[in-house]
Amino acid sequence: MEKNLPPKLDTKILKQLATEQLVEIIIEEGKSIEKLTNRVVELAKEIEKLKVSRDLDSIRLWKAPSGDILKKSENKQQEKPE
């Protein structure tokens, strides 16, 4: 999962960098944060879609036992009048 991670920067290293280098680091970090934030939003939407889909599937698959009895008795009544 770790792709092209920047080197770890600590206080000692950052204090030695020029202003231009620090600005560049801040800009790159901002871009990374924006990409990660967008990905989190996408994943949250996908999770919600999956939850809704799962809930709908559960509702469709569940049958009340009383519904089965009613259908069986209706079928028997239809067969008797012959």
Coordinates of N, CA and C in Angstrom, one line a residue:
M1 N 0.8 -1.2 0.0 CA 0.0 0.0 0.0 C 0.9 1.2 0.0
E2 N 2.1 1.2 0.5 CA 2.9 2.3 0.6 C 3.5 2.6 -0.8
K3 N 3.1 3.7 -1.4 CA 3.6 4.0 -2.8 C 4.3 5.4 -2.7
N4 N 5.6 5.4 -3.1 CA 6.3 6.6 -3.2 C 6.1 7.6 -2.0
L5 N 6.3 7.0 -0.8 CA 6.1 7.9 0.4 C 7.4 8.8 0.5
P6 N 7.1 10.1 0.9 CA 8.2 11.0 1.0 C 9.1 10.6 2.3
P7 N 10.3 11.0 2.3 CA 11.1 10.7 3.5 C 10.5 11.3 4.7
K8 N 10.8 10.7 5.8 CA 10.3 11.3 7.1 C 11.1 12.6 7.4
L9 N 10.3 13.6 7.7 CA 11.0 14.9 8.0 C 10.8 15.2 9.5
D10 N 11.9 15.4 10.2 CA 11.8 15.8 11.6 C 12.2 17.3 11.7
T11 N 12.0 17.8 12.9 CA 12.3 19.2 13.2 C 13.7 19.6 12.8
K12 N 14.7 18.8 13.1 CA 16.1 19.1 12.8 C 16.3 19.2 11.3
I13 N 15.8 18.3 10.5 CA 15.9 18.4 9.1 C 15.2 19.6 8.5
L14 N 14.0 19.9 9.0 CA 13.2 21.0 8.5 C 13.9 22.3 8.8
K15 N 14.5 22.5 9.9 CA 15.2 23.7 10.3 C 16.4 24.0 9.4
Q16 N 16.9 23.0 8.7 CA 18.0 23.2 7.9 C 17.6 23.5 6.4
L17 N 16.4 23.4 6.1 CA 15.9 23.7 4.7 C 15.7 25.1 4.4
A18 N 15.9 25.5 3.2 CA 15.6 26.9 2.8 C 14.1 27.1 2.7
T19 N 13.7 28.4 2.7 CA 12.3 28.8 2.7 C 11.6 28.2 1.5
E20 N 12.2 28.2 0.3 CA 11.6 27.7 -0.9 C 11.4 26.2 -0.8
Q21 N 12.3 25.5 -0.2 CA 12.1 24.1 0.0 C 10.9 23.8 0.9
L22 N 10.8 24.6 2.0 CA 9.7 24.4 2.9 C 8.4 24.7 2.3
V23 N 8.3 25.7 1.4 CA 7.1 26.0 0.7 C 6.7 24.9 -0.2
E24 N 7.7 24.3 -0.9 CA 7.4 23.2 -1.8 C 6.9 22.0 -1.0
I25 N 7.5 21.7 0.1 CA 7.0 20.6 1.0 C 5.6 20.9 1.4
I26 N 5.2 22.1 1.8 CA 3.9 22.4 2.2 C 2.9 22.2 1.1
I27 N 3.3 22.7 -0.1 CA 2.4 22.6 -1.3 C 2.1 21.1 -1.6
E28 N 3.2 20.3 -1.6 CA 3.1 18.9 -1.9 C 2.2 18.2 -0.8
E29 N 2.4 18.5 0.4 CA 1.6 17.9 1.5 C 0.2 18.3 1.3
G30 N -0.1 19.5 1.0 CA -1.5 20.0 0.7 C -2.1 19.2 -0.4
K31 N -1.4 18.9 -1.5 CA -1.9 18.1 -2.6 C -2.2 16.7 -2.1
S32 N -1.3 16.2 -1.3 CA -1.5 14.8 -0.8 C -2.8 14.7 0.1
I33 N -2.9 15.7 0.9 CA -4.1 15.8 1.8 C -5.4 15.9 1.0
E34 N -5.4 16.7 0.0 CA -6.5 16.8 -0.9 C -6.9 15.5 -1.5
K35 N -5.9 14.8 -2.1 CA -6.1 13.5 -2.7 C -6.7 12.5 -1.8
L36 N -6.1 12.5 -0.6 CA -6.6 11.5 0.4 C -8.0 11.8 0.9
T37 N -8.3 13.1 1.1 CA -9.6 13.5 1.5 C -10.6 13.1 0.4
N38 N -10.3 13.4 -0.8 CA -11.2 13.0 -1.9 C -11.4 11.4 -1.9
R39 N -10.4 10.7 -1.7 CA -10.5 9.2 -1.6 C -11.4 8.8 -0.5
V40 N -11.2 9.4 0.7 CA -12.0 9.1 1.9 C -13.5 9.3 1.6
V41 N -13.8 10.4 0.9 CA -15.2 10.8 0.5 C -15.7 9.7 -0.4
E42 N -14.9 9.3 -1.4 CA -15.4 8.3 -2.4 C -15.7 7.0 -1.7
L43 N -14.8 6.6 -0.8 CA -14.9 5.3 -0.1 C -16.1 5.4 0.9
A44 N -16.4 6.5 1.5 CA -17.5 6.6 2.4 C -18.8 6.5 1.6
K45 N -18.9 7.1 0.4 CA -20.1 6.9 -0.5 C -20.2 5.5 -0.9
E46 N -19.2 4.8 -1.2 CA -19.2 3.4 -1.6 C -19.7 2.5 -0.5
I47 N -19.3 2.8 0.7 CA -19.7 2.1 1.9 C -21.2 2.3 2.1
E48 N -21.7 3.5 1.9 CA -23.1 3.8 2.1 C -24.0 3.0 1.0
K49 N -23.5 3.0 -0.2 CA -24.2 2.3 -1.3 C -24.2 0.8 -0.9
L50 N -23.1 0.2 -0.4 CA -23.1 -1.2 -0.1 C -24.0 -1.5 1.1
K51 N -24.1 -0.6 2.0 CA -25.0 -0.8 3.2 C -26.4 -0.8 2.7
V52 N -26.8 0.1 1.8 CA -28.2 0.2 1.3 C -28.5 -1.1 0.5
S53 N -27.5 -1.5 -0.3 CA -27.7 -2.7 -1.1 C -27.9 -3.9 -0.2
R54 N -27.1 -4.0 0.8 CA -27.2 -5.1 1.7 C -28.5 -5.2 2.4
D55 N -29.0 -4.0 2.9 CA -30.2 -3.9 3.6 C -31.4 -4.3 2.6
L56 N -31.3 -3.8 1.4 CA -32.4 -4.2 0.4 C -32.4 -5.7 0.1
D57 N -31.2 -6.3 0.0 CA -31.1 -7.7 -0.2 C -31.7 -8.5 0.9
S58 N -31.4 -8.0 2.2 CA -31.9 -8.7 3.3 C -33.5 -8.6 3.4
I59 N -34.0 -7.5 3.0 CA -35.5 -7.4 3.0 C -36.1 -8.3 1.9
R60 N -35.5 -8.3 0.7 CA -36.0 -9.1 -0.3 C -35.9 -10.6 0.0
L61 N -34.9 -11.0 0.6 CA -34.7 -12.5 0.9 C -35.5 -13.0 2.1
W62 N -35.9 -12.1 2.9 CA -36.7 -12.5 4.1 C -38.2 -12.7 3.7
K63 N -38.8 -13.8 4.0 CA -40.2 -14.1 3.8 C -40.8 -14.4 5.1
A64 N -42.0 -13.8 5.3 CA -42.7 -14.1 6.5 C -43.3 -15.5 6.4
P65 N -43.2 -16.4 7.4 CA -43.7 -17.7 7.4 C -45.2 -17.7 7.1
S66 N -45.9 -16.8 7.6 CA -47.4 -16.7 7.4 C -47.7 -16.6 5.9
G67 N -46.9 -15.9 5.2 CA -47.1 -15.8 3.7 C -47.0 -17.1 3.0
D68 N -46.1 -18.0 3.5 CA -46.0 -19.3 2.8 C -47.2 -20.1 3.1
I69 N -47.8 -20.1 4.3 CA -48.9 -20.9 4.7 C -50.1 -20.4 3.8
L70 N -50.3 -19.1 3.7 CA -51.4 -18.6 2.9 C -51.3 -19.0 1.5
K71 N -50.2 -19.0 0.9 CA -50.0 -19.4 -0.5 C -50.3 -20.9 -0.7
K72 N -49.9 -21.7 0.3 CA -50.1 -23.2 0.2 C -51.6 -23.5 0.3
S73 N -52.3 -22.8 1.2 CA -53.7 -23.1 1.4 C -54.5 -22.6 0.2
E74 N -54.1 -21.5 -0.4 CA -54.8 -21.0 -1.6 C -54.6 -22.0 -2.8
N75 N -53.5 -22.6 -2.9 CA -53.2 -23.5 -4.0 C -54.1 -24.8 -3.8
K76 N -54.3 -25.2 -2.6 CA -55.1 -26.4 -2.3 C -56.5 -26.1 -2.6
Q77 N -57.0 -24.9 -2.3 CA -58.4 -24.6 -2.6 C -58.6 -24.6 -4.1
Q78 N -57.7 -24.1 -4.8 CA -57.8 -24.1 -6.3 C -57.9 -25.4 -6.9
E79 N -57.1 -26.4 -6.3 CA -57.1 -27.8 -6.8 C -58.4 -28.5 -6.5
K80 N -59.1 -28.3 -5.4 CA -60.2 -29.0 -5.0 C -61.4 -28.9 -5.9
P81 N -61.8 -27.7 -6.4 CA -63.0 -27.6 -7.2 C -63.0 -28.5 -8.5
E82 N -62.0 -29.1 -8.9 CA -62.0 -29.9 -10.1 C -63.0 -30.9 -10.1

